[in-house]
Amino acid sequence: MKDQLTRYARAGYAGLFLCTSEEVRAEAEVKAAAESLGRPLHAWSLTTGFIDTTSGTVRDCPDLLTALEQVESIDDDCLVLLRDFGALLEDRDPLLVRKLLDTLHHAKSAGKMLLLLGVWKPLPAELEREITRLDLELPGPGILGMVLDHLLTSAGIGSPPPEIREVILRAAGGLTTVEAENAFALSLVETGSIQPSLVAREKARALKSGGLLEVIETKESLDSIGGLEALKAWLIQRSEAITQRARDYGLPIPKGMLVLGVPGTGKSLTAKATASVFGVPLLKLDAGRLFGGLVGQSEANVRSVIQTAEAISPCVLWIDEIEKGFGGVGGSGGSTDGGTSARVFGTMLNWLQDKTHPVFVVATANDVSKLPPEMLRKGRWDELWFVDLPDTRERTAIWDLVIEKYGRDKTAFDTVVLARASELHTGAEIEAAFVEALHRGFAEEREPTELDLGEVLNESVPLAVSMSESIERLRHWAKGRARHASAKETPPRRGRKLNLG
Ligand SMILES: Nc1ncnc2c1ncn2[C@@H]1O[C@H](COP(=O)(O)OP(=O)(O)O)[C@@H](O)[C@H]1O
Ligand SMILES: [Mg+2]
């Protein structure tokens, strides 16, 4: 950020809004920028008043309005750091807005730069164009490494070997410096050393308490999925595309995939398996909560999600049932929130398009009609997949997997017969049927039998029957637009037959 700051200062920007919750780190960057520019730095906060950081003189100054007045009387060409900015602008006091505008105009002509520090907030419209926002990125491995070393030194503990150190720093990626230091310290207290797994656990907790992102630990792999052969083959082929080696080779950063289809057919399962195939962490985004109640809040949310995912990258970002978050954007009656949903949606789409970090996005959806068409454009994603009801062969594979999942021997059942008996059933329904049969067996203190399964299947009405119309619509939509996840390999086209008579 320091370099950005110096560039802006040289270019004569009068107002920058440094958006971050990491005050200390941002201030260090500002200080470094002032030093490298050789310009004086004045800093103000509600509690300390106005400090000239060069001479150390302090002027009492209890509110932002007075502080802004003081700005006019200090040296030209200085940098002025104003803390507590977000909080003070909360109630959009017209007098304060006016004063800020006046001060910005003054600053521009006097070569001063106002640096407003606070967490991301929407600004009053009058200020939005006068003030440039700058996001402080989450700390990279370099800064986290400094935090780690500092803590180890003060605890009198030697550094871990380089390969362990790297794993620790990777586990801490996505945390702020304060959060990372806390996680390291906790690990020291609990285990006497710094354990990557413990740091990762603390990260999962920190992200979860933010409410939008969750680190998911999963054991699912491609072997847990029955059928979907085309999708699986594609994932294997792409498994290295997220690595540095792929960047060095010149491959573009992969965008990700959208998986559409019938509920219960293994879309979420596939998303989880993707992270295992790629060998990277899995982050789950709660799309429904992305649109936090408060206007403006959701814009801050989407930024923080993007920042965190980028800091953790390479990773898989899983957006489950994306229609719940983005559904209705731009649709009828979508304008009740002053366009916030549309803006958040736009930010997300732009990011999907122009990602500079290896974050592989896997979005799943059950209902295309609720998704805005921009989301469904093929170029947005590396691939758009359609998952249909499993065919007989796929159902056989799913029966095999489900029977083993519950610790039974698959050869004790004729899964080909079961597959025929479970026509129109999804993977989720096959699993539910097996669990029901287990209950029946357990109640009678015996193993479940094919007979139990036959009965259960006879009694259940698969979702596909009651939903046949919407499944048909989805199939129709997917034709020519999305790739069939279980499509068999198409035979190579025969060469053109020329008749050169
Ligand atoms: N193709 C499949 N192979 C193996 N298991 C499946 C398959 N499809 C569904 N299942 C089972 O059903 C459960 C629910 O599937 P899920 O992936 O959540 O469906 P979706 O996200 O498509 O609604 C899975 O956890 C798994 O146990
Ligand atoms: Mg699902």
XYZ file of C-alpha atoms and ligand atoms in Angstrom:
529
model
C 0.000 0.000 0.000
C 2.928 2.317 0.697
C 3.817 2.571 -2.979
C 0.233 3.260 -3.920
C 0.074 5.981 -1.295
C 3.199 7.705 -2.539
C 1.919 7.610 -6.109
C -1.392 9.154 -5.094
C 0.385 11.788 -3.037
C 2.663 12.714 -5.927
C -0.338 12.927 -8.215
C -1.921 15.443 -5.851
C -4.911 13.437 -4.603
C -6.603 15.353 -1.802
C -8.645 12.602 -0.163
C -8.067 8.877 0.272
C -10.256 6.553 2.281
C -8.108 3.701 3.603
C -10.569 0.896 4.187
C -9.380 -1.578 6.777
C -9.978 -2.863 10.252
C -6.221 -3.124 10.708
C -5.414 0.337 11.952
C -1.896 -0.352 13.153
C -0.729 -1.858 9.907
C -2.359 0.855 7.797
C -0.746 3.542 9.933
C 2.654 1.951 9.527
C 2.165 2.076 5.748
C 1.139 5.721 5.910
C 4.160 6.554 8.037
C 6.478 4.778 5.638
C 4.904 6.614 2.719
C 5.363 10.005 4.424
C 8.983 9.190 5.149
C 9.785 8.110 1.628
C 8.104 11.251 0.314
C 9.960 13.382 2.858
C 6.707 15.087 3.846
C 5.439 15.836 7.355
C 2.683 13.663 8.808
C -0.019 14.905 11.154
C -2.378 12.447 12.795
C -5.685 12.983 14.520
C -7.996 10.773 16.558
C -10.880 11.411 18.933
C -8.810 10.470 21.952
C -5.365 11.848 21.199
C -6.172 15.082 19.417
C -3.877 16.388 16.677
C -0.267 15.200 16.756
C 2.548 16.519 14.631
C 4.473 13.262 14.284
C 7.729 15.040 13.423
C 7.958 17.361 16.431
C 5.643 15.427 18.723
C 3.566 18.489 19.586
C -0.048 17.782 20.462
C -3.036 20.047 19.996
C -6.290 19.335 21.780
C -8.988 18.723 19.297
C -12.070 16.877 20.473
C -14.065 16.440 17.270
C -13.667 15.946 13.538
C -15.144 19.337 12.708
C -12.489 21.167 14.720
C -9.846 18.834 13.363
C -10.796 19.766 9.829
C -10.530 23.432 10.744
C -7.021 22.816 12.051
C -6.013 21.146 8.800
C -6.150 24.538 7.131
C -3.603 26.007 9.561
C -0.907 23.332 9.316
C 2.020 23.226 6.846
C 1.397 22.867 3.157
C 2.415 19.602 1.455
C 1.755 17.521 4.567
C -0.124 14.247 4.940
C -3.005 14.261 7.420
C -4.186 10.998 8.921
C -7.738 11.145 10.304
C -8.798 8.149 12.350
C -12.301 7.121 13.411
C -13.546 8.331 10.090
C -16.134 5.662 9.311
C -17.776 5.921 12.695
C -17.970 9.699 12.553
C -19.617 9.748 9.184
C -22.284 7.301 10.266
C -25.052 9.847 10.777
C -24.121 11.862 7.692
C -24.206 15.184 9.497
C -24.655 17.770 6.689
C -22.361 20.250 8.430
C -19.573 17.679 8.566
C -20.055 16.686 4.945
C -19.860 20.359 3.930
C -16.756 20.908 6.029
C -15.071 17.877 4.524
C -15.775 19.115 1.021
C -14.352 22.530 1.870
C -11.275 20.986 3.450
C -10.716 18.721 0.462
C -10.806 21.717 -1.854
C -8.375 23.554 0.381
C -6.114 20.501 0.591
C -5.979 20.139 -3.160
C -4.714 23.678 -3.638
C -2.295 23.476 -0.702
C -0.828 20.115 -1.730
C -2.101 18.384 1.410
C -3.488 14.877 1.384
C -6.199 13.706 3.779
C -5.981 10.029 4.669
C -9.226 8.865 6.187
C -8.915 5.644 8.100
C -11.749 3.277 8.939
C -13.650 0.158 8.001
C -15.358 0.102 4.624
C -18.503 2.275 4.608
C -20.635 3.701 1.866
C -19.914 7.431 1.665
C -22.471 10.187 1.265
C -22.990 10.769 -2.452
C -21.398 14.258 -2.258
C -18.130 12.741 -1.060
C -18.100 9.577 -3.122
C -16.495 11.307 -6.091
C -14.082 13.470 -4.115
C -12.551 10.653 -2.118
C -10.690 7.654 -3.502
C -10.998 4.352 -1.733
C -8.016 2.170 -1.113
C -8.396 -1.297 0.370
C -5.592 -2.533 2.554
C -5.044 -6.096 1.426
C -4.889 -8.828 3.999
C -1.287 -9.479 5.011
C 0.740 -11.785 2.778
C 3.275 -14.395 3.924
C 5.981 -11.736 4.329
C 4.105 -9.743 6.951
C 2.665 -12.827 8.635
C 6.212 -14.161 8.828
C 7.282 -11.027 10.677
C 4.408 -11.459 13.130
C 5.458 -15.063 13.658
C 9.135 -14.242 14.200
C 8.304 -11.439 16.585
C 6.160 -13.725 18.702
C 8.715 -16.533 18.707
C 11.469 -14.145 19.751
C 9.453 -12.679 22.587
C 8.568 -16.190 23.766
C 12.219 -17.214 23.532
C 11.488 -20.050 21.131
C 13.565 -20.951 18.098
C 12.226 -20.776 14.561
C 10.637 -23.919 13.100
C 12.314 -25.497 10.062
C 11.588 -23.634 6.812
C 9.149 -26.206 5.427
C 7.059 -26.136 8.623
C 7.245 -22.362 8.714
C 5.822 -22.224 5.217
C 2.920 -24.487 6.167
C 2.204 -22.340 9.240
C 2.149 -19.167 7.173
C -0.080 -20.747 4.579
C -2.466 -21.833 7.333
C -2.554 -18.237 8.595
C -3.315 -16.733 5.168
C -6.628 -14.884 5.224
C -6.207 -13.670 8.803
C -5.426 -10.113 9.840
C -2.125 -9.568 11.635
C -3.937 -9.378 14.966
C -5.877 -12.581 14.301
C -2.738 -14.365 13.142
C -0.805 -13.296 16.228
C -3.652 -14.517 18.430
C -3.741 -17.870 16.641
C 0.044 -18.310 16.973
C -0.058 -17.363 20.652
C -2.925 -19.731 21.365
C -1.028 -22.563 19.716
C 1.999 -21.785 21.896
C -0.119 -21.844 25.028
C -1.957 -25.034 24.101
C 0.899 -27.090 22.699
C 4.136 -25.290 23.480
C 4.846 -24.901 19.760
C 3.152 -23.471 16.718
C 1.050 -26.108 15.022
C -0.245 -25.477 11.505
C -3.387 -27.493 12.230
C -4.177 -25.341 15.226
C -3.640 -22.158 13.243
C -5.931 -23.540 10.547
C -8.555 -24.345 13.179
C -8.409 -20.794 14.508
C -8.722 -19.481 10.999
C -11.812 -21.601 10.421
C -13.257 -20.138 13.608
C -12.370 -16.561 12.690
C -13.927 -16.859 9.250
C -17.019 -18.556 10.573
C -17.625 -15.856 13.133
C -17.535 -13.394 10.250
C -20.597 -15.340 9.176
C -20.057 -15.493 5.426
C -17.168 -17.815 4.815
C -16.427 -21.144 6.330
C -13.400 -23.359 5.942
C -14.729 -26.836 5.257
C -12.780 -29.922 6.159
C -13.841 -32.674 3.807
C -12.888 -36.251 3.106
C -14.918 -36.439 -0.091
C -12.914 -37.254 -3.188
C -13.793 -38.187 -6.747
C -14.117 -41.751 -5.526
C -17.115 -40.697 -3.433
C -19.064 -39.734 -6.541
C -20.979 -42.290 -8.583
C -21.319 -41.434 -12.269
C -20.693 -37.906 -13.565
C -17.775 -39.328 -15.528
C -17.332 -36.398 -17.909
C -17.201 -33.921 -15.043
C -14.774 -36.069 -13.095
C -12.450 -36.498 -16.083
C -12.502 -32.740 -16.653
C -11.612 -32.061 -13.005
C -8.694 -34.466 -13.147
C -7.442 -32.778 -16.273
C -7.711 -29.385 -14.557
C -6.297 -30.466 -11.235
C -2.970 -28.751 -11.819
C -4.383 -25.628 -13.437
C -4.475 -23.767 -10.145
C -0.789 -24.249 -9.332
C 2.147 -21.919 -9.809
C 3.534 -24.395 -12.319
C 0.507 -23.729 -14.513
C 1.086 -19.950 -14.218
C 4.719 -20.407 -15.189
C 3.606 -22.464 -18.178
C 1.389 -19.564 -19.220
C -2.045 -20.976 -18.485
C -4.630 -18.356 -17.539
C -5.952 -18.441 -13.979
C -8.939 -20.796 -14.007
C -12.293 -19.140 -13.357
C -14.258 -22.052 -12.056
C -17.419 -23.926 -12.903
C -21.144 -23.643 -12.453
C -22.930 -26.922 -11.745
C -26.643 -26.887 -12.460
C -29.066 -29.665 -11.928
C -31.686 -31.680 -10.184
C -31.571 -31.542 -6.339
C -29.885 -34.518 -4.703
C -27.734 -35.528 -7.661
C -24.338 -34.849 -6.105
C -23.642 -31.203 -6.941
C -22.558 -30.235 -3.440
C -20.637 -33.481 -3.202
C -18.780 -32.572 -6.386
C -17.911 -29.125 -5.044
C -16.344 -30.701 -1.962
C -14.463 -33.274 -4.018
C -13.048 -30.512 -6.228
C -10.981 -29.153 -3.345
C -9.531 -32.629 -2.764
C -8.702 -33.097 -6.445
C -6.897 -29.762 -6.470
C -5.332 -30.394 -3.080
C -6.261 -26.925 -1.782
C -8.451 -25.632 1.060
C -12.210 -25.395 0.584
C -14.014 -22.183 1.478
C -17.789 -22.156 1.526
C -19.627 -18.911 0.936
C -23.101 -18.426 2.319
C -24.643 -16.663 -0.651
C -27.926 -16.049 1.150
C -26.190 -14.027 3.843
C -24.052 -12.075 1.454
C -26.905 -9.649 1.153
C -26.695 -8.558 4.779
C -29.708 -6.569 5.918
C -28.052 -3.158 5.972
C -27.579 -1.287 2.750
C -23.851 -0.859 2.226
C -23.093 -3.710 4.534
C -23.384 -6.184 1.687
C -20.887 -4.260 -0.406
C -18.440 -4.436 2.461
C -19.271 -8.139 2.718
C -18.489 -9.000 -0.853
C -15.196 -7.120 -0.642
C -14.163 -8.932 2.473
C -15.099 -12.291 0.940
C -12.988 -11.564 -2.130
C -10.054 -10.322 -0.045
C -10.128 -13.350 2.196
C -10.403 -15.845 -0.650
C -7.496 -14.147 -2.402
C -5.373 -14.193 0.735
C -6.035 -17.908 1.186
C -5.504 -18.746 -2.507
C -4.842 -21.154 -4.060
C -8.206 -22.388 -2.858
C -11.653 -23.474 -3.983
C -14.471 -21.053 -3.217
C -17.745 -22.936 -3.097
C -20.960 -20.984 -3.518
C -23.719 -23.468 -2.792
C -27.168 -22.847 -4.248
C -26.069 -19.586 -5.724
C -29.620 -18.731 -6.795
C -30.409 -18.031 -3.140
C -27.929 -15.173 -3.041
C -28.051 -13.774 -6.503
C -31.560 -14.776 -7.464
C -33.817 -11.874 -8.317
C -30.986 -9.478 -9.115
C -32.205 -7.328 -11.938
C -35.476 -9.252 -11.881
C -38.875 -7.740 -11.245
C -39.218 -5.905 -7.949
C -35.491 -6.100 -7.360
C -35.053 -2.390 -6.860
C -36.298 -2.144 -3.266
C -32.774 -1.982 -1.825
C -31.562 1.008 -3.793
C -29.618 -1.146 -6.241
C -27.351 -2.695 -3.599
C -27.979 -6.265 -4.752
C -27.239 -5.301 -8.314
C -23.998 -3.592 -7.283
C -22.855 -6.492 -5.141
C -23.716 -8.821 -7.966
C -21.737 -6.657 -10.382
C -18.694 -6.642 -8.106
C -18.829 -10.410 -7.852
C -19.180 -10.901 -11.605
C -16.318 -8.558 -12.360
C -14.155 -10.403 -9.951
C -15.073 -13.759 -11.486
C -14.026 -12.335 -14.809
C -10.799 -10.606 -13.830
C -9.450 -12.653 -10.949
C -5.737 -12.216 -10.435
C -5.430 -14.860 -7.740
C -5.914 -18.602 -8.183
C -9.338 -18.951 -6.588
C -11.336 -21.680 -8.318
C -15.022 -20.901 -7.891
C -17.508 -23.758 -7.826
C -21.097 -22.576 -7.834
C -24.044 -24.933 -7.647
C -27.657 -24.208 -8.532
C -30.919 -26.131 -8.583
C -32.951 -23.552 -10.431
C -31.755 -21.603 -13.445
C -34.901 -19.534 -13.750
C -33.886 -17.611 -10.620
C -30.426 -16.791 -11.919
C -29.691 -13.646 -13.905
C -28.628 -14.439 -17.472
C -25.215 -12.759 -17.023
C -24.378 -15.459 -14.524
C -25.161 -18.155 -17.044
C -23.028 -16.875 -19.864
C -20.605 -19.574 -20.770
C -17.589 -17.247 -20.883
C -18.032 -16.455 -17.185
C -16.923 -19.936 -16.282
C -14.450 -22.445 -17.563
C -17.391 -24.795 -17.872
C -21.118 -24.920 -17.245
C -22.254 -28.374 -16.190
C -25.682 -29.928 -16.165
C -26.303 -32.845 -13.809
C -29.314 -34.944 -14.715
C -30.949 -37.830 -12.864
C -28.481 -40.728 -12.816
C -28.917 -43.388 -15.505
C -28.945 -47.119 -14.697
C -25.192 -47.481 -14.856
C -24.668 -44.480 -12.607
C -27.249 -45.709 -10.148
C -25.380 -49.002 -9.924
C -22.208 -47.095 -9.061
C -24.074 -45.010 -6.483
C -25.587 -48.131 -4.845
C -22.101 -49.589 -4.575
C -20.788 -46.436 -2.926
C -23.721 -45.979 -0.559
C -23.597 -49.597 0.619
C -19.888 -49.254 1.391
C -20.379 -45.851 2.986
C -22.522 -47.544 5.643
C -19.966 -50.258 6.225
C -21.732 -53.058 4.327
C -20.355 -55.364 1.662
C -21.568 -54.363 -1.777
C -21.201 -57.875 -3.111
C -23.936 -58.961 -0.700
C -26.417 -57.022 -2.851
C -27.269 -57.214 -6.512
C -26.733 -53.544 -7.242
C -27.677 -53.914 -10.897
C -31.139 -55.068 -9.855
C -31.316 -52.287 -7.272
C -30.361 -49.767 -9.939
C -33.235 -50.932 -12.123
C -35.637 -50.801 -9.201
C -34.621 -47.244 -8.380
C -35.380 -45.579 -11.679
C -35.914 -41.808 -11.377
C -34.235 -41.815 -7.969
C -31.421 -39.371 -7.249
C -28.223 -40.251 -5.393
C -29.613 -38.596 -2.288
C -32.778 -40.712 -2.540
C -30.790 -43.900 -3.029
C -28.853 -43.078 0.115
C -32.078 -42.318 1.995
C -33.550 -45.653 0.866
C -30.527 -47.550 2.127
C -30.668 -45.771 5.481
C -34.366 -46.626 5.764
C -33.560 -50.299 5.084
C -30.855 -50.144 7.762
C -33.451 -48.909 10.239
C -35.764 -51.775 9.397
C -32.969 -54.309 9.799
C -31.784 -52.736 13.043
C -35.281 -52.790 14.563
C -35.448 -56.534 13.910
C -31.835 -57.133 14.909
C -30.715 -58.359 11.506
C -28.907 -57.084 8.432
C -30.871 -55.169 5.774
C -31.845 -57.259 2.770
C -32.633 -56.644 -0.860
C -36.221 -57.357 0.050
C -36.210 -54.437 2.516
C -34.756 -52.225 -0.173
C -37.354 -53.358 -2.684
C -40.123 -52.495 -0.242
C -38.657 -49.109 0.609
C -38.254 -48.237 -3.061
C -41.811 -49.320 -3.781
C -43.188 -47.120 -1.076
C -41.216 -43.984 -1.938
C -42.154 -41.524 -4.629
C -39.038 -39.909 -6.062
C -38.877 -36.150 -6.311
C -38.472 -36.484 -10.063
C -42.087 -37.627 -10.303
C -43.568 -34.608 -8.585
C -40.999 -32.293 -10.143
C -41.100 -33.769 -13.614
C -42.141 -30.517 -15.206
C -39.386 -28.394 -13.720
C -36.794 -31.079 -14.452
C -37.975 -31.150 -18.038
C -37.641 -27.358 -18.208
C -34.122 -27.539 -16.807
C -33.146 -30.229 -19.319
C -34.536 -28.180 -22.112
C -32.648 -25.109 -20.937
C -29.398 -27.020 -20.558
C -29.507 -28.410 -24.068
C -26.767 -26.700 -26.039
C -25.983 -24.345 -23.146
C -24.392 -26.604 -20.581
C -22.254 -29.684 -20.803
C -23.767 -32.936 -19.612
C -21.842 -34.075 -16.539
C -22.297 -37.747 -17.346
C -22.148 -37.554 -21.114
C -20.450 -40.523 -22.625
C -17.517 -39.809 -24.793
C -18.664 -38.743 -28.207
C -17.043 -40.757 -30.973
C -14.641 -38.693 -33.063
C -16.340 -37.132 -36.036
C -15.595 -38.825 -39.261
C -13.511 -36.840 -41.691
C -15.246 -34.983 -44.445
C -15.876 -37.055 -47.480
C -14.735 -35.166 -50.495
C -15.968 -35.931 -53.886
C -13.475 -34.487 -56.264
C -15.124 -36.285 -59.138
N -23.616 -39.109 -7.780
C -23.578 -39.428 -6.495
N -22.691 -40.323 -6.029
C -22.651 -40.684 -4.742
N -23.464 -40.167 -3.799
C -24.387 -39.276 -4.180
C -24.494 -38.858 -5.536
N -25.476 -37.947 -5.612
C -25.950 -37.795 -4.368
N -25.318 -38.602 -3.491
C -25.567 -38.709 -2.059
O -26.582 -37.795 -1.717
C -26.091 -36.791 -0.829
C -26.656 -35.436 -1.196
O -26.129 -35.029 -2.448
P -25.746 -33.522 -2.733
O -24.418 -33.486 -3.346
O -25.941 -32.707 -1.515
O -26.849 -33.135 -3.804
P -27.148 -31.731 -4.475
O -26.156 -30.754 -3.975
O -27.036 -31.995 -5.941
O -28.546 -31.395 -4.102
C -24.596 -36.851 -0.951
O -23.964 -36.453 0.226
C -24.350 -38.325 -1.248
O -24.322 -39.058 -0.049
Mg -26.564 -29.196 -2.724
